[in-house]
Every structure is written in C-alpha cells, then in structure tokens.
Short mmCIF file of C-alpha atoms and ligand atoms in Angstrom, two decimals:
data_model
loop_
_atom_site.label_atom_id
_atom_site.label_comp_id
_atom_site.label_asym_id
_atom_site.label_seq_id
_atom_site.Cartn_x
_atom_site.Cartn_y
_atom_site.Cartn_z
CA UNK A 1115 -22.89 7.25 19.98
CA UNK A 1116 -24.64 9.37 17.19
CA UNK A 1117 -27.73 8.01 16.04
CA UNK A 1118 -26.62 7.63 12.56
CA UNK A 1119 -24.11 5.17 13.52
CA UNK A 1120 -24.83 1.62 13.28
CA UNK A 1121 -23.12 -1.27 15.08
CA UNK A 1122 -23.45 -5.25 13.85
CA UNK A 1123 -22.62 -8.15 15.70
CA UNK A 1124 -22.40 -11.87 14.43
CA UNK A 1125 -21.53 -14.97 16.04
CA UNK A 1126 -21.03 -18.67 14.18
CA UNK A 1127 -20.94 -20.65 17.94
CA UNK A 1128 -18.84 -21.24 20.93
CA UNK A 1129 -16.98 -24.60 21.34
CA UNK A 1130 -13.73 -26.21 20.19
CA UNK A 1131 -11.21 -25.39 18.00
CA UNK A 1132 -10.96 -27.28 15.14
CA UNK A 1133 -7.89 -26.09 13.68
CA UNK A 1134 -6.11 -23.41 11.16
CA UNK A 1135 -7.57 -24.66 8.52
CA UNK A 1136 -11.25 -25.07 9.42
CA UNK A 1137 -11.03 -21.80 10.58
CA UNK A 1138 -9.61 -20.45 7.31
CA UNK A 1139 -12.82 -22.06 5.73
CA UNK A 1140 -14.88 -20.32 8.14
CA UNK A 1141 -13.53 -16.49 8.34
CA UNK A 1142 -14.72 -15.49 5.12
CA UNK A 1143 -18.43 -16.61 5.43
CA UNK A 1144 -18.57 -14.02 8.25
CA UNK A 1145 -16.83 -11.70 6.87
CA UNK A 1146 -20.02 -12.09 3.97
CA UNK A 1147 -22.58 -12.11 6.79
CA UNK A 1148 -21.27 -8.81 8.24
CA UNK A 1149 -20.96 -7.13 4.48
CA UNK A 1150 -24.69 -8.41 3.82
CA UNK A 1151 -25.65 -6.61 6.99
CA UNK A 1152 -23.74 -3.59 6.59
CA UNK A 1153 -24.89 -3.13 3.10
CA UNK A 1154 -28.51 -3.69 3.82
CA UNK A 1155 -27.84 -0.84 6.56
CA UNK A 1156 -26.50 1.28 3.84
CA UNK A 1157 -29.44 0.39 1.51
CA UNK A 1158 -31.70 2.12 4.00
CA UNK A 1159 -33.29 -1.51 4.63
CA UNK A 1160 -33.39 -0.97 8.42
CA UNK A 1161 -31.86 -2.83 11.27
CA UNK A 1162 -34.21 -6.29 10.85
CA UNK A 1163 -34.45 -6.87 7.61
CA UNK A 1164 -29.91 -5.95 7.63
CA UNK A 1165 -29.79 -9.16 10.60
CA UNK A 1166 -31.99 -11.04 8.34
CA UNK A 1167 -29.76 -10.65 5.66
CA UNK A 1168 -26.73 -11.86 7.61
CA UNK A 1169 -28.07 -14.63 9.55
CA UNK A 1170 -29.17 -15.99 5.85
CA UNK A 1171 -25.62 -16.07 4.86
CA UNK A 1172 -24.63 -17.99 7.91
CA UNK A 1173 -27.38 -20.36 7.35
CA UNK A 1174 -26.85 -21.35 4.00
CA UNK A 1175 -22.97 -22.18 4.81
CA UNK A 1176 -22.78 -25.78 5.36
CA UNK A 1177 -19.60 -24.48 7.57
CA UNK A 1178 -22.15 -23.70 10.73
CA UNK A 1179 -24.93 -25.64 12.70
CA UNK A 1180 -27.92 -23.25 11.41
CA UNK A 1181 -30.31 -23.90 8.59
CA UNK A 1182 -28.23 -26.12 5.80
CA UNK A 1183 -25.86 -26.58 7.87
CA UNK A 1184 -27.54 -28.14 10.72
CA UNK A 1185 -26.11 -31.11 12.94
CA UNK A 1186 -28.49 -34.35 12.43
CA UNK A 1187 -30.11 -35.12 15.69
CA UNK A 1188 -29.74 -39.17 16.70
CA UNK A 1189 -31.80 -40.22 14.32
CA UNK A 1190 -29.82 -38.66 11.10
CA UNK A 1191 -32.88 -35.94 10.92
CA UNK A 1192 -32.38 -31.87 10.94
CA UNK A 1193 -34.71 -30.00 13.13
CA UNK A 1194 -33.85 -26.19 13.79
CA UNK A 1195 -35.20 -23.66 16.03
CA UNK A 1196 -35.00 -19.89 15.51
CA UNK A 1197 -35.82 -16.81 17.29
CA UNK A 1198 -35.89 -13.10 16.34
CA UNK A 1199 -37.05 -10.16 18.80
CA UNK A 1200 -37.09 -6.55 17.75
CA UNK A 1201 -36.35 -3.96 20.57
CA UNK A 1202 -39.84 -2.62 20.49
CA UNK A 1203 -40.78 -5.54 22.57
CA UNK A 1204 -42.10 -8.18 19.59
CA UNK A 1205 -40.49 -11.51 19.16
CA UNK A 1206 -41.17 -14.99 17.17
CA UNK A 1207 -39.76 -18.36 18.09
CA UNK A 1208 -40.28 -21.08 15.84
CA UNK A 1209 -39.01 -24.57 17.19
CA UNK A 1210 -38.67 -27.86 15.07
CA UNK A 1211 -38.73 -26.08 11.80
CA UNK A 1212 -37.76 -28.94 8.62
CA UNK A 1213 -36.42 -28.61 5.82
CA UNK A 1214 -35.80 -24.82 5.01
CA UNK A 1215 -32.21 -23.78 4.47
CA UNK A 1216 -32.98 -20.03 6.02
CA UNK A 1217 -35.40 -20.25 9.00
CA UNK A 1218 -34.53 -16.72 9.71
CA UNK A 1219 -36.22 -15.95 6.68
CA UNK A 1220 -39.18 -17.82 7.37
CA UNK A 1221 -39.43 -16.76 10.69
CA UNK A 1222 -39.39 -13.12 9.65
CA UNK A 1223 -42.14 -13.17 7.80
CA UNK A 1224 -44.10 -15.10 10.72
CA UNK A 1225 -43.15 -11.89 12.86
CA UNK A 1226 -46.40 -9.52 13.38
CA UNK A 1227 -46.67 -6.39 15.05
CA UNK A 1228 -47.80 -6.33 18.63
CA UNK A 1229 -47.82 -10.64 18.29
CA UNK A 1230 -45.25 -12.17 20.17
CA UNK A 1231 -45.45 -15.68 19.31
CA UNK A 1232 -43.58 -18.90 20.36
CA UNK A 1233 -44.87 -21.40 17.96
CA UNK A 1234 -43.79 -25.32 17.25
CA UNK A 1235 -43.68 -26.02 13.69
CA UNK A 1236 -46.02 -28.42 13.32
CA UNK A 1237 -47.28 -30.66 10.44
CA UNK A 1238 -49.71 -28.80 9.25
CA UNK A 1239 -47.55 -25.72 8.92
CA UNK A 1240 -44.97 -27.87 7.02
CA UNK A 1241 -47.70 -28.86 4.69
CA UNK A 1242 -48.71 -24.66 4.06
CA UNK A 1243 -44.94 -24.10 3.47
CA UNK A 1244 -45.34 -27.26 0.76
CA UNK A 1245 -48.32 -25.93 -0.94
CA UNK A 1246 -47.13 -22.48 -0.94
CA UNK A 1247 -46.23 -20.52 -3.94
CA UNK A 1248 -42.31 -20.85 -5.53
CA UNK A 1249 -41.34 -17.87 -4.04
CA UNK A 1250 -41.73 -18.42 -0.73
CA UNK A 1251 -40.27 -21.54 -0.77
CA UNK A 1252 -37.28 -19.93 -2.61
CA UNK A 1253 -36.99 -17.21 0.23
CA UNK A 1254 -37.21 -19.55 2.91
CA UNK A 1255 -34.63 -22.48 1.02
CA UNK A 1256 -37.03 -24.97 1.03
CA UNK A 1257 -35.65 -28.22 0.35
CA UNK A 1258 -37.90 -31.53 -1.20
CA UNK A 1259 -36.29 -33.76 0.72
CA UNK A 1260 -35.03 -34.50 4.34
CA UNK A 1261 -31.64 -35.92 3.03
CA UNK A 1262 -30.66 -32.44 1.30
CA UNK A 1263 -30.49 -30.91 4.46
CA UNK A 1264 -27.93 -32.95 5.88
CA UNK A 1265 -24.80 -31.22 4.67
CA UNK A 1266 -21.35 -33.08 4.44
CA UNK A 1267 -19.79 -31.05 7.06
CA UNK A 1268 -22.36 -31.33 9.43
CA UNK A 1269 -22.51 -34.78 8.92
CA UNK A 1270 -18.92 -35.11 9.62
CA UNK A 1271 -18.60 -33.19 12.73
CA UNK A 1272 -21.85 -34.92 13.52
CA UNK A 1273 -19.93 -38.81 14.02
CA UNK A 1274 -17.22 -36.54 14.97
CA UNK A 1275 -18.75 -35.82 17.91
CA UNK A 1276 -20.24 -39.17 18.08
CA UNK A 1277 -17.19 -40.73 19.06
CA UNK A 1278 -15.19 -38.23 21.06
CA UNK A 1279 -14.51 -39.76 24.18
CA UNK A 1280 -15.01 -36.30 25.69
CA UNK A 1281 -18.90 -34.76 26.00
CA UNK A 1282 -18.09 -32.97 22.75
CA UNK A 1283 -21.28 -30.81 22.01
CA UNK A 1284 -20.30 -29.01 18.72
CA UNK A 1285 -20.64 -25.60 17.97
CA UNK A 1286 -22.14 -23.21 14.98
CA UNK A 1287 -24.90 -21.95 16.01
CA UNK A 1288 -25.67 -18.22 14.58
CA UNK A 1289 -26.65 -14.97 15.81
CA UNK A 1290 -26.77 -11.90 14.84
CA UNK A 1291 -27.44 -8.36 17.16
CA UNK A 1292 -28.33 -4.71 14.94
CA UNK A 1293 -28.29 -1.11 16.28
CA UNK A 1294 -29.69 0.52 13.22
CA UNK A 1295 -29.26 4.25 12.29
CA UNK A 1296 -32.62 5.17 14.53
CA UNK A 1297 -31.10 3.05 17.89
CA UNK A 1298 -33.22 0.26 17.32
CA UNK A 1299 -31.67 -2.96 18.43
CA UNK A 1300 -32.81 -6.16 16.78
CA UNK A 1301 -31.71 -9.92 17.48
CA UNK A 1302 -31.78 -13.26 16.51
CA UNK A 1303 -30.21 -16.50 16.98
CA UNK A 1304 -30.70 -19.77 14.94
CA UNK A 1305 -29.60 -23.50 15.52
CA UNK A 1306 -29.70 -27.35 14.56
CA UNK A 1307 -29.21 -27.55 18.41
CA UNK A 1308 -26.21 -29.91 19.54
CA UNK A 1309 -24.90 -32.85 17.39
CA UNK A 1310 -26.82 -36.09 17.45
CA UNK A 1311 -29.61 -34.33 19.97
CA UNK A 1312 -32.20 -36.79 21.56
CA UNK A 1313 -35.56 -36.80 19.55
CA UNK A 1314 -37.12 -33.21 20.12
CA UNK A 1315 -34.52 -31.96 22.19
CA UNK A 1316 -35.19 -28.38 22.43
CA UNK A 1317 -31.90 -26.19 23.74
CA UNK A 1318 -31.53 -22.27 24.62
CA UNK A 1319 -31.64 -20.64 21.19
CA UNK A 1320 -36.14 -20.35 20.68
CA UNK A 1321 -36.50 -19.30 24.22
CA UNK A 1322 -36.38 -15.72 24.58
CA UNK A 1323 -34.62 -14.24 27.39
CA UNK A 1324 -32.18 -16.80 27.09
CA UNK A 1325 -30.79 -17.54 23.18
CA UNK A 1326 -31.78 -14.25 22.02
CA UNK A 1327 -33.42 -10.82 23.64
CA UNK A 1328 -33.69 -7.38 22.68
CA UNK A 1329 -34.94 -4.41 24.67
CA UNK A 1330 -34.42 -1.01 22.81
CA UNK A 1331 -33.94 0.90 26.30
CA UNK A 1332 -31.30 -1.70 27.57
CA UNK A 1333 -29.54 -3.48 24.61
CA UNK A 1334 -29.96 -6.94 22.26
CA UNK A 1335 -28.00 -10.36 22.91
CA UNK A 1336 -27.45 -13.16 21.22
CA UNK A 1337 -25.79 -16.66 23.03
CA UNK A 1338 -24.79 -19.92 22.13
CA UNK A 1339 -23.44 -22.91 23.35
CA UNK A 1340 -24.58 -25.64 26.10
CA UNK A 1341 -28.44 -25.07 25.71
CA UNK A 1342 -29.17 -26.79 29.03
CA UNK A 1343 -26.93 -25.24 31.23
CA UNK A 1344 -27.49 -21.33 29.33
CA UNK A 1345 -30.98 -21.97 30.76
CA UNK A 1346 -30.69 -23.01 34.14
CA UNK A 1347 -27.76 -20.59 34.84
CA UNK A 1348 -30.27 -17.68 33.43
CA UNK A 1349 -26.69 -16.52 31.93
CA UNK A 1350 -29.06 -13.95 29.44
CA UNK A 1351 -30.67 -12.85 32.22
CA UNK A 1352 -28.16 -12.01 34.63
CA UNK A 1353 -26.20 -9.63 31.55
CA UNK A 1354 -29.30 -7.77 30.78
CA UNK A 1355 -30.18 -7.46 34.35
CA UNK A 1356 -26.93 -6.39 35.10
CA UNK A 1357 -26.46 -3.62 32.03
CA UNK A 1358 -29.96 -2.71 33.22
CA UNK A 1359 -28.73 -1.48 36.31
CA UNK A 1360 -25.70 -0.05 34.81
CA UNK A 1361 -27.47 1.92 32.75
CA UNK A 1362 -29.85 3.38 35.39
CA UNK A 1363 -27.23 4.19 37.16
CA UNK A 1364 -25.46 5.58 34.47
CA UNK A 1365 -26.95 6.53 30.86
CA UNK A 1366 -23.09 6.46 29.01
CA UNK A 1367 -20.89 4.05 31.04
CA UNK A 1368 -20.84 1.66 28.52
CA UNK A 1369 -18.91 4.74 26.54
CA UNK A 1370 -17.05 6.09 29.34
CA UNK A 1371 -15.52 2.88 30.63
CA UNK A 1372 -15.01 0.35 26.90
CA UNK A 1373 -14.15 -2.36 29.07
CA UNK A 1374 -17.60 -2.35 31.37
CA UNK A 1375 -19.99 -4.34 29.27
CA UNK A 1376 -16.83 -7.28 28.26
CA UNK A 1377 -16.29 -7.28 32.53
CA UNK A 1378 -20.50 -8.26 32.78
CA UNK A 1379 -19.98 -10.50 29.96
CA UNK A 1380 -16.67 -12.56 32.04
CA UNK A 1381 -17.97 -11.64 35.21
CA UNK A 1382 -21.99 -13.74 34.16
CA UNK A 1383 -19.83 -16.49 32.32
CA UNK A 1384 -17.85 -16.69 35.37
CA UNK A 1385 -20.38 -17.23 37.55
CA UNK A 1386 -22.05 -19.82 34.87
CA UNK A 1387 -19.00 -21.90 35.07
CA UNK A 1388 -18.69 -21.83 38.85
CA UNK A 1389 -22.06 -22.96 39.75
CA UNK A 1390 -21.86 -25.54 36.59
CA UNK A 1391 -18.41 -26.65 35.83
CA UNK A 1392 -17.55 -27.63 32.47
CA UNK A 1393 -20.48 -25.21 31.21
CA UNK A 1394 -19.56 -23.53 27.80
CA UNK A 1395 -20.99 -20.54 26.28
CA UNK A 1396 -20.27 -17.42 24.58
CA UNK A 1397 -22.42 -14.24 24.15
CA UNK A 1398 -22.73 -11.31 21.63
CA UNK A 1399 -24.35 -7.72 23.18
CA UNK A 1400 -24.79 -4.43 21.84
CA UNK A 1401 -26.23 -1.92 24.90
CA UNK A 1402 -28.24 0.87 23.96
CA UNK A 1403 -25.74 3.34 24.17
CA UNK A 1404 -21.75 2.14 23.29
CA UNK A 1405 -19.93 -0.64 21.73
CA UNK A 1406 -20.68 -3.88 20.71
CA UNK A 1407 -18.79 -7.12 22.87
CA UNK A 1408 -18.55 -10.25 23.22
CA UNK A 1409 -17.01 -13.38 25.44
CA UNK A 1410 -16.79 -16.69 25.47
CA UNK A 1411 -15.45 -19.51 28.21
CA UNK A 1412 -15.15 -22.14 25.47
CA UNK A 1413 -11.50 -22.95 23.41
CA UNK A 1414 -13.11 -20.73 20.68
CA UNK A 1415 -15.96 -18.54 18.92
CA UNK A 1416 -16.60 -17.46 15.74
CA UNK A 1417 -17.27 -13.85 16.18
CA UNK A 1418 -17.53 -10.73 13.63
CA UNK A 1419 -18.47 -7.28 14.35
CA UNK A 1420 -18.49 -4.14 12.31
CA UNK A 1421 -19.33 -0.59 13.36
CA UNK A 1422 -19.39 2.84 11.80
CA UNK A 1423 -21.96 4.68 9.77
CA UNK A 1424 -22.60 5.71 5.97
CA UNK A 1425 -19.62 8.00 6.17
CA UNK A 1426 -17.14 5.09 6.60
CA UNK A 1427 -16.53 2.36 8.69
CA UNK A 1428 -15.05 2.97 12.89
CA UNK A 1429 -14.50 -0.44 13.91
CA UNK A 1430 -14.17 -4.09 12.59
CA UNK A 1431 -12.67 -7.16 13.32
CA UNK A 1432 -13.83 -11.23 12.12
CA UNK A 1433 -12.00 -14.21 13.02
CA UNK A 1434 -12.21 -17.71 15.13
CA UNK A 1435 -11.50 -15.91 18.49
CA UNK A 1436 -8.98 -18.14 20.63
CA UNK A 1437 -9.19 -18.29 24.03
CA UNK A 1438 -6.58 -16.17 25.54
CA UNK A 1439 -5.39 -15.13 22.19
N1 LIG B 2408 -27.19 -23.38 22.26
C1 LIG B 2408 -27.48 -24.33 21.23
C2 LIG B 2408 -28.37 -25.41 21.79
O1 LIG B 2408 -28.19 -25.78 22.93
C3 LIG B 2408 -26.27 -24.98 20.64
C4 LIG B 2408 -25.10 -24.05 20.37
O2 LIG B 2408 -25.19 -22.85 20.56
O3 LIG B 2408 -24.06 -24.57 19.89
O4 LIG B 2408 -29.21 -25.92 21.08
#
C-alpha cells in the first residue's frame, strides 16, 4: 500500500438487530463519521486528530452508546470510558468520565507525549472541567446537568433491555482505527458500557490491549461488545498476536492473501465463543501493511470503512452489517 494512501475504519457496536428502520436512522451518522475523517485526512490534519473528528460525530448521535448517547447505568446515571492509543506507543484511558457529550475530545487533549496514562475521572477533575474556560467545555460538550445526558434513545433501549427476557446487553459503542498518509495507525474506542451497568462497572473499552490498541509496526484495533468476556478471552490479544506473527513471517500477506486478516478475525471470535458460549463481539483492524476488516459473531454491527488517498477514493462501504448477509 503506498504511503500516501489512507485507510479509516469505524464501528457503532456489535449486538442485535433492531430492525430496517433503526438501521436507516443509523447509516447516515456513519456515513458523517467516515466523511469527517476522510476530510480531516484531506485537510492535512493527520491521522489522530481525522479519528478524533469521527468518533465526535458518533458521540454526539443520540443513535449510539458513546458520549450523548450513552446507556444509563442502574441508577439512571451516564458514566463513559474512553481510550485512544497512537501507534508510536502512547495511549490515554479515561474511565467514569460525566457529563461531556465528546470524551474523545477531552481525552485527546489529556494525551501527552511519552505519558501513557490510565486515569479515573475523579471529582476533582470534574470540578477543573467546571471551572474551565467556555471553550473547553464547548470542545469537550460539556453538559450542566446529569439529566441532559440521558438521551431519549438511550433511554429507550435502556428499559428495553431492562425487560428482555433474554441477557440483552445493547450495543453502540464506537471506535474508530486511522492509517494516515505517513503509516501511522491511531485508535480509539468510546462507551456508556452496557445498559443499566452495576454502579462503576468498568467493561473492555479503557483497557488497552483489549477495547482499543495500536502498534505502528503491527496494526490498530478497535472492539466492542460483551466487556467481560472480551477480557477474559484476551480476544485483542490473540488478533494482534496472531497478525504479529503473520507479519514476521511475511511483511505483505495481508496484501497478497485479502482474506488473511478477516480468517484471524473469525478464527479469534471463534475461539472466543467456544471457550465462552453466548459471548458476542465484533472487531475493527487495520494491519500495517493492507486492508482494513472487520467481524463480528453477534446478529449485527454497525461498521463503515473508507480507503483511498487524495487522488480519489479505492474502497468504501457503511451499513448495519447482518450476520450472514
Ligand atoms: N464493550 C463495551 C463494554 O463492555 C460495550 C459494547 O461494546 O457494547 O462496556
């Protein structure tokens, strides 16, 4: 892949499907995150600041459990968790974050060189963020109260889930994976966690490794779904350890053979479901070198990817993806 190309990859969760309509509601919002992306790519903005500028688009649709649109937790209250890693090795996890409509954007800024942080958001941070000047709290969403970050949607889905008499855990999560125009891979992934979670229930999505990873020399990942099991299955893990070894075996064979990465992707899910049955998940990769892909075991994900360069546009597709569709 020429360097000047650039490859994004978006996901809005794994779970259910909900039917033609909701997804109708939902295509077009990531359609917008993958044009904000794309034209911050264009912009010359580079690769993090372009994933920024999608997940934000994601988060402020009340359509997906992220930033406004978060699930309420048991006691009616939204608490998100975020993570964004850069290639070069750097990462920041914020977990517990209130009342901001774009904790990517937030988060960003809490991202310093050569400071990988993982960081609960804690009182007294709440009550910077409050003093703070107007236009950080603009950039960041910041809402007054707790009740205008309970979205109607949300809400709904929220008793929804409630009373299903199956373990339905919701889905909506976003993430986001960038190969910019130098091969630097960027990720992030940001959640209200799973509808009506216990009190400080904290799932996949701020551990790194696990909801989110990026390693410039291997490739950038982005999963959602059932927190608990994501973790104990080390389903992250076992991808980037396995396109690892592809790759050292092998510099191009994610070009050479298009279907190799998708096989990892189906082969780790696989295994996921087999040692934890009725585990749900889906992934989004791009590897170093090679196409973007992504799976899911789940009825459905909400999945957009676009690739190409400033000369035009190579590949692109958006939709509610349907198992065996
Ligand atoms: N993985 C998220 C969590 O467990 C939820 C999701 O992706 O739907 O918090």
């Amino acid at each position: 892949m020429k360097s000047s190309e650039f490859s994004v990859i978006i996901h809005g969760g794994a779970g259910g499907f909900v039917d033609d309509a909701d997804s109708r509601l939902k295509e077009p919002f990531l359609k917008a995150a993958l044009d904000a992306g794309w034209n911050a790519l264009l912009a010359g903005e580079g690769g993090e600041r372009a994933m920024i500028r999608a997940m934000m688009v994601l988060e402020g649709c009340e359509y997906f459990d992220a930033g406004y649109g978060s699930y309420p937790n048991e006691h009616g209250k939204v608490f998100m968790d975020v993570a964004l890693m850069r290639g070069s090795g750097d990462f920041i996890s914020l977990v517990n974050v209130r009342k901001v409509k774009y904790p990517s954007a937030l988060a960003l800024d809490m991202l310093r060189p050569g400071r990988s942080l993982m960081r609960v958001w804690t009182d007294r941070m709440h009550a910077g963020l409050e003093d703070s000047a107007d236009e950080f709290k603009e950039r960041y969403g910041y809402v007054r109260t707790e009740e205008e970050m309970i979205a109607p949607y949300a809400l709904e889905s929220g008793q929804r889930a409630r009373s299903a008499a199956s373990q339905n855990k919701g889905s909506g999560t976003i993430g986001c994976v960038i190969r910019d125009g130098e091969g630097r891979i960027f990720a992030g992934t940001s959640t209200g966690g799973i509808p009506n979670k216990p009190d400080g229930r904290v799932g996949d999505t701020p551990i790194i490794g696990s909801g989110c990873f990026a390693d410039d020399q291997i490739g950038g990942l982005s999963a959602t779904g059932h927190g608990e099991v994501i973790m104990k299955s080390l389903l992250s893990g076992y991808v980037i350890a396995e396109m690892r070894g592809r790759l050292a075996s092998d510099a191009n064979s994610f070009t050479s053979d298009g279907k190799a990465l998708k096989n990892i992707l189906d082969r780790e899910l696989g295994a996921m479901r087999a040692k934890y049955p009725g585990g749900e998940a889906g992934l989004i990769v791009i590897p170093k070198i090679g196409m973007p892909a992504f799976s899911f075991n789940s009825e459905a994900m909400n999945v957009g990817m676009r690739v190409g360069s400033a000369q035009g546009i190579s590949h692109e597709e958006w939709k509610v993806a349907r198992a065996g569709r």
